[in-house]
Short mmCIF file of C-alpha atoms and ligand atoms in Angstrom, two decimals:
data_model
loop_
_atom_site.label_atom_id
_atom_site.label_comp_id
_atom_site.label_asym_id
_atom_site.label_seq_id
_atom_site.Cartn_x
_atom_site.Cartn_y
_atom_site.Cartn_z
CA MET A 1 45.50 251.19 -62.64
CA VAL A 2 43.50 252.97 -65.34
CA ASN A 3 43.88 256.52 -64.13
CA ASN A 4 45.88 257.73 -67.09
CA LYS A 5 43.29 256.40 -69.51
CA LYS A 6 40.37 258.15 -71.13
CA ILE A 7 37.15 256.29 -70.42
CA ILE A 8 34.48 256.23 -73.11
CA ILE A 9 31.20 254.71 -71.92
CA GLY A 10 28.29 253.89 -74.23
CA ASN A 11 25.02 253.91 -72.30
CA TRP A 12 22.46 252.12 -74.44
CA LYS A 13 19.67 252.73 -71.93
CA MET A 14 16.54 250.65 -72.69
CA ASN A 15 17.50 250.08 -76.33
CA LEU A 16 18.74 247.07 -78.35
CA ASN A 17 17.46 243.56 -77.66
CA VAL A 18 19.64 240.48 -77.16
CA GLN A 19 20.27 239.87 -80.87
CA GLU A 20 20.84 243.54 -81.67
CA SER A 21 23.26 243.90 -78.76
CA SER A 22 25.25 240.89 -79.90
CA LEU A 23 25.36 242.17 -83.48
CA TYR A 24 26.45 245.60 -82.28
CA LEU A 25 29.29 244.11 -80.24
CA HIS A 26 30.36 242.03 -83.23
CA GLN A 27 30.33 245.10 -85.53
CA LEU A 28 32.16 247.38 -83.10
CA SER A 29 34.82 244.80 -82.32
CA LYS A 30 35.56 244.53 -86.05
CA ILE A 31 36.03 248.27 -86.63
CA VAL A 32 37.47 249.54 -83.34
CA LYS A 33 41.19 249.98 -82.82
CA THR A 34 42.13 249.15 -79.25
CA HIS A 35 44.52 251.64 -77.68
CA ARG A 36 46.25 251.43 -74.35
CA ASP A 37 45.18 254.93 -73.39
CA VAL A 38 41.45 254.41 -73.91
CA GLU A 39 39.09 252.25 -71.89
CA VAL A 40 35.90 251.55 -73.86
CA VAL A 41 32.94 250.52 -71.75
CA LEU A 42 29.60 249.25 -73.05
CA SER A 43 26.51 249.56 -70.88
CA PRO A 44 23.65 247.50 -72.34
CA THR A 45 20.39 246.61 -70.61
CA THR A 46 20.75 244.20 -67.70
CA LEU A 47 19.04 241.51 -69.79
CA THR A 48 21.92 241.29 -72.24
CA LEU A 49 24.85 241.65 -69.85
CA GLN A 50 25.34 237.97 -69.25
CA SER A 51 25.40 236.94 -72.90
CA LEU A 52 27.62 239.88 -73.85
CA SER A 53 30.01 238.97 -71.03
CA LEU A 54 30.57 235.64 -72.77
CA GLN A 55 31.02 237.28 -76.17
CA VAL A 56 33.16 240.26 -75.21
CA ASN A 57 36.93 240.40 -75.45
CA LEU A 58 37.89 242.19 -72.24
CA ARG A 59 41.06 243.48 -73.85
CA GLN A 60 38.80 245.46 -76.19
CA PHE A 61 35.83 246.45 -74.07
CA LYS A 62 34.62 246.44 -70.50
CA LEU A 63 30.96 246.11 -69.50
CA ALA A 64 28.90 248.32 -67.20
CA ALA A 65 25.57 247.74 -65.50
CA GLN A 66 23.13 250.63 -65.93
CA ASN A 67 21.61 249.93 -62.54
CA PHE A 68 21.53 247.40 -59.71
CA TYR A 69 20.13 247.06 -56.21
CA TRP A 70 22.37 247.80 -53.24
CA ARG A 71 21.58 244.75 -51.11
CA ASP A 72 23.59 241.66 -51.97
CA GLN A 73 20.72 239.14 -51.93
CA GLY A 74 17.29 238.42 -50.49
CA SER A 75 13.58 238.93 -51.06
CA TYR A 76 13.68 241.89 -53.44
CA THR A 77 11.45 240.84 -56.33
CA GLY A 78 12.57 242.11 -59.68
CA GLU A 79 15.97 243.39 -58.54
CA VAL A 80 19.49 242.41 -59.55
CA SER A 81 22.35 242.91 -57.08
CA ALA A 82 25.92 244.04 -57.54
CA THR A 83 26.89 240.67 -56.06
CA GLN A 84 25.08 238.90 -58.90
CA LEU A 85 26.77 241.19 -61.42
CA ARG A 86 30.21 240.63 -59.96
CA GLY A 87 32.45 239.01 -62.56
CA ILE A 88 30.00 239.95 -65.34
CA VAL A 89 30.60 243.72 -65.31
CA GLN A 90 33.61 245.83 -64.44
CA TYR A 91 31.69 249.12 -64.04
CA GLY A 92 28.27 250.17 -62.74
CA LEU A 93 26.44 253.44 -63.43
CA VAL A 94 25.03 254.92 -60.25
CA GLY A 95 22.63 257.84 -59.88
CA HIS A 96 22.09 258.50 -63.57
CA SER A 97 19.71 261.47 -63.89
CA GLU A 98 17.03 259.17 -65.36
CA ARG A 99 17.27 257.01 -62.22
CA ARG A 100 17.13 260.06 -59.97
CA HIS A 101 14.31 261.84 -61.77
CA ILE A 102 12.14 259.12 -63.33
CA PHE A 103 12.60 256.46 -60.65
CA GLY A 104 13.00 258.76 -57.68
CA GLU A 105 16.35 257.45 -56.43
CA SER A 106 17.49 259.33 -53.36
CA ASP A 107 21.00 260.21 -52.27
CA LYS A 108 20.69 257.44 -49.71
CA ASP A 109 19.90 254.85 -52.42
CA ILE A 110 22.75 256.18 -54.51
CA ARG A 111 25.23 256.12 -51.64
CA SER A 112 24.26 252.52 -50.86
CA LYS A 113 24.75 251.57 -54.51
CA VAL A 114 28.20 253.20 -54.63
CA GLU A 115 29.13 251.17 -51.56
CA ALA A 116 27.63 247.96 -52.98
CA ALA A 117 29.61 248.38 -56.18
CA VAL A 118 32.89 248.93 -54.35
CA ARG A 119 32.16 246.00 -52.02
CA ASN A 120 31.64 243.77 -55.07
CA HIS A 121 34.72 244.93 -57.02
CA ILE A 122 32.71 246.91 -59.55
CA ARG A 123 33.86 250.47 -60.35
CA PRO A 124 30.95 252.83 -59.67
CA VAL A 125 30.40 255.71 -62.08
CA LEU A 126 28.61 258.26 -59.93
CA CYS A 127 26.52 260.54 -62.17
CA ILE A 128 25.85 264.03 -60.89
CA GLY A 129 24.41 267.17 -62.45
CA GLU A 130 22.03 270.04 -62.12
CA THR A 131 18.59 270.46 -63.73
CA ALA A 132 17.76 273.44 -65.96
CA TRP A 133 15.82 274.97 -63.09
CA GLU A 134 18.71 274.57 -60.66
CA ARG A 135 21.06 276.04 -63.23
CA SER A 136 18.89 279.10 -63.81
CA ASN A 137 18.69 279.61 -60.05
CA GLY A 138 22.47 279.62 -59.77
CA GLU A 139 22.49 276.38 -57.75
CA THR A 140 24.73 274.28 -59.99
CA TYR A 141 27.72 274.07 -57.64
CA ASP A 142 25.57 273.49 -54.57
CA ILE A 143 23.88 270.58 -56.34
CA LEU A 144 27.21 269.09 -57.41
CA HIS A 145 28.46 269.45 -53.85
CA ASP A 146 25.37 267.81 -52.34
CA GLN A 147 25.34 264.94 -54.84
CA LEU A 148 29.04 264.28 -54.31
CA ILE A 149 28.72 264.27 -50.53
CA GLY A 150 25.53 262.22 -50.82
CA GLY A 151 27.12 259.63 -53.08
CA PHE A 152 30.49 259.30 -51.37
CA ALA A 153 29.49 259.61 -47.72
CA ASN A 154 30.86 256.20 -46.78
CA ILE A 155 33.72 255.96 -49.27
CA THR A 156 37.28 256.09 -47.93
CA SER A 157 40.09 257.87 -49.74
CA GLU A 158 41.55 254.48 -50.64
CA GLU A 159 38.24 253.43 -52.21
CA LEU A 160 37.92 256.75 -53.99
CA SER A 161 40.70 255.75 -56.39
CA ARG A 162 38.33 253.10 -57.76
CA VAL A 163 35.39 255.39 -58.52
CA VAL A 164 34.57 257.58 -61.50
CA VAL A 165 32.47 260.76 -61.42
CA ALA A 166 30.34 261.58 -64.46
CA TYR A 167 29.29 265.21 -64.73
CA GLU A 168 26.01 265.18 -66.64
CA PRO A 169 23.94 268.36 -66.60
CA VAL A 170 20.37 267.04 -66.65
CA TRP A 171 19.29 269.64 -69.22
CA ALA A 172 21.93 268.31 -71.63
CA VAL A 173 21.10 264.59 -71.32
CA GLY A 174 19.19 263.30 -74.34
CA THR A 175 18.14 266.82 -75.38
CA GLY A 176 20.62 267.66 -78.13
CA GLN A 177 21.45 270.76 -76.08
CA ASN A 178 25.09 270.21 -75.27
CA ALA A 179 26.89 272.27 -72.67
CA LEU A 180 29.57 274.71 -73.76
CA PRO A 181 33.07 273.36 -73.10
CA THR A 182 33.83 276.41 -70.90
CA TYR A 183 30.78 275.59 -68.79
CA VAL A 184 31.85 271.93 -68.47
CA SER A 185 35.38 272.98 -67.60
CA ALA A 186 34.17 275.20 -64.75
CA ALA A 187 31.88 272.47 -63.38
CA VAL A 188 34.64 269.84 -63.53
CA SER A 189 37.00 272.21 -61.67
CA ALA A 190 34.29 272.71 -59.05
CA ILE A 191 33.96 268.92 -58.69
CA ARG A 192 37.71 268.52 -58.25
CA ASN A 193 37.79 271.36 -55.70
CA GLN A 194 35.08 269.65 -53.71
CA ILE A 195 36.95 266.34 -53.86
CA GLU A 196 40.05 268.18 -52.65
CA HIS A 197 38.09 269.61 -49.76
CA LEU A 198 36.77 266.15 -48.84
CA TYR A 199 39.75 263.90 -49.61
CA GLY A 200 42.79 266.09 -50.22
CA LYS A 201 44.75 267.32 -53.21
CA LYS A 202 46.15 264.01 -54.39
CA ALA A 203 42.68 262.46 -54.58
CA SER A 204 41.31 265.50 -56.42
CA GLU A 205 44.01 265.19 -59.05
CA SER A 206 43.79 261.46 -59.54
CA ILE A 207 40.01 260.88 -59.50
CA GLN A 208 38.60 260.32 -62.96
CA VAL A 209 35.90 262.79 -64.00
CA ILE A 210 34.06 262.33 -67.28
CA TYR A 211 31.41 264.41 -69.10
CA GLY A 212 28.10 263.34 -70.58
CA GLY A 213 25.16 265.04 -72.25
CA SER A 214 24.31 265.03 -75.98
CA VAL A 215 27.92 264.37 -77.03
CA THR A 216 28.29 263.56 -80.74
CA PRO A 217 31.24 262.53 -82.92
CA ASP A 218 31.53 266.23 -83.84
CA SER A 219 31.59 267.61 -80.31
CA ALA A 220 33.54 264.82 -78.55
CA ALA A 221 37.04 266.21 -79.20
CA ASP A 222 36.15 269.60 -77.67
CA TYR A 223 35.29 267.98 -74.34
CA LEU A 224 38.16 265.50 -74.41
CA ALA A 225 40.60 268.38 -74.87
CA LEU A 226 39.49 270.03 -71.62
CA PRO A 227 42.00 269.71 -68.77
CA GLY A 228 40.52 267.54 -66.05
CA VAL A 229 38.04 265.75 -68.34
CA ASP A 230 39.01 262.07 -68.43
CA GLY A 231 36.39 260.71 -70.80
CA LEU A 232 32.79 260.74 -71.95
CA LEU A 233 29.46 259.12 -71.16
CA ILE A 234 27.58 258.75 -74.41
CA GLY A 235 23.89 257.94 -74.76
CA GLY A 236 22.23 258.50 -78.16
CA ALA A 237 25.45 258.58 -80.20
CA SER A 238 26.53 255.22 -78.77
CA LEU A 239 23.56 253.37 -80.28
CA ASN A 240 25.25 253.16 -83.65
CA ALA A 241 28.56 251.27 -83.66
CA HIS A 242 30.04 253.52 -86.36
CA SER A 243 29.26 256.82 -84.65
CA PHE A 244 30.43 255.40 -81.31
CA ASN A 245 33.66 254.33 -82.97
CA GLU A 246 34.16 257.87 -84.28
CA ILE A 247 34.01 259.09 -80.68
CA ILE A 248 36.41 256.39 -79.48
CA LYS A 249 38.88 257.48 -82.18
CA LYS A 250 38.87 261.03 -80.79
CA ALA A 251 39.90 259.76 -77.37
CA HIS A 252 43.27 258.24 -78.11
CA ARG A 253 46.34 260.37 -78.28
CA GLY A 254 48.54 258.32 -80.50
CA SER A 255 49.42 255.43 -78.21
CA ALA A 256 50.19 252.03 -79.63
CA VAL A 257 47.38 249.88 -80.92
CA VAL A 258 47.08 246.85 -78.66
CA GLU A 259 45.92 244.42 -81.33
P1 PGA B 1 22.93 261.45 -74.33
O1 PGA B 1 22.89 260.62 -72.98
O2 PGA B 1 24.32 261.34 -74.89
O3 PGA B 1 21.89 260.83 -75.21
O4 PGA B 1 22.60 262.88 -73.96
C1 PGA B 1 23.94 260.69 -72.06
C2 PGA B 1 23.62 259.83 -70.86
O5 PGA B 1 22.46 259.63 -70.55
O6 PGA B 1 24.52 259.33 -70.18
#
């Protein structure tokens, strides 16, 4: 059970080739201090997942797929399934704003991917968040509500304990425009309220909700200090092992070093 841990995920997006990814993992594993209260997850491109899975020490880091197809197998040229990723990754990002907005993923696609991940023993990280336009129209909470319902439509309360929600305002992702901690705090409370409405109080308290959007080593602690924020999803600042390590350091609260 990882529910009392902070989760720090590095989303490398379409950056770092096979050699660079391997070098990064080597560098980070040398400088990172592994703590029991922090789960560090690396999300490289699909191409490098297999080789990194052989290199990684799972006591130090877990791996996440950035994307996968929801069917288990078949004639789907160019796709990789959660079934194929099973045993290689422990987490899978689902519904990242770049998938929703650049690749046109629908709530139905996203819901099917959440289910596929759970079915294949991969923890889905459901990414939700409003665009700048939706925010300025006062629709933030409606969007969060719709994306939560859309993503979790077929997830039972038992399965919910295995999922993570990442709140990522679209206007803050990759823009350098990070959301104010008070704004994040209100959105995360709204997410927990909606989970309570759907699954009950216990589920709303135990589900892990993380924040992402232009987080840097300087801003990380402010978000991690917010009640109800269980970790961070880091894009740009995760591409350098040293800056990512600075963020990881902010996440542990003095627990014993594992090794
Ligand atoms: P960013 O990306 O930290 O570069 O804003 C976050 C994400 O895409 O998850």
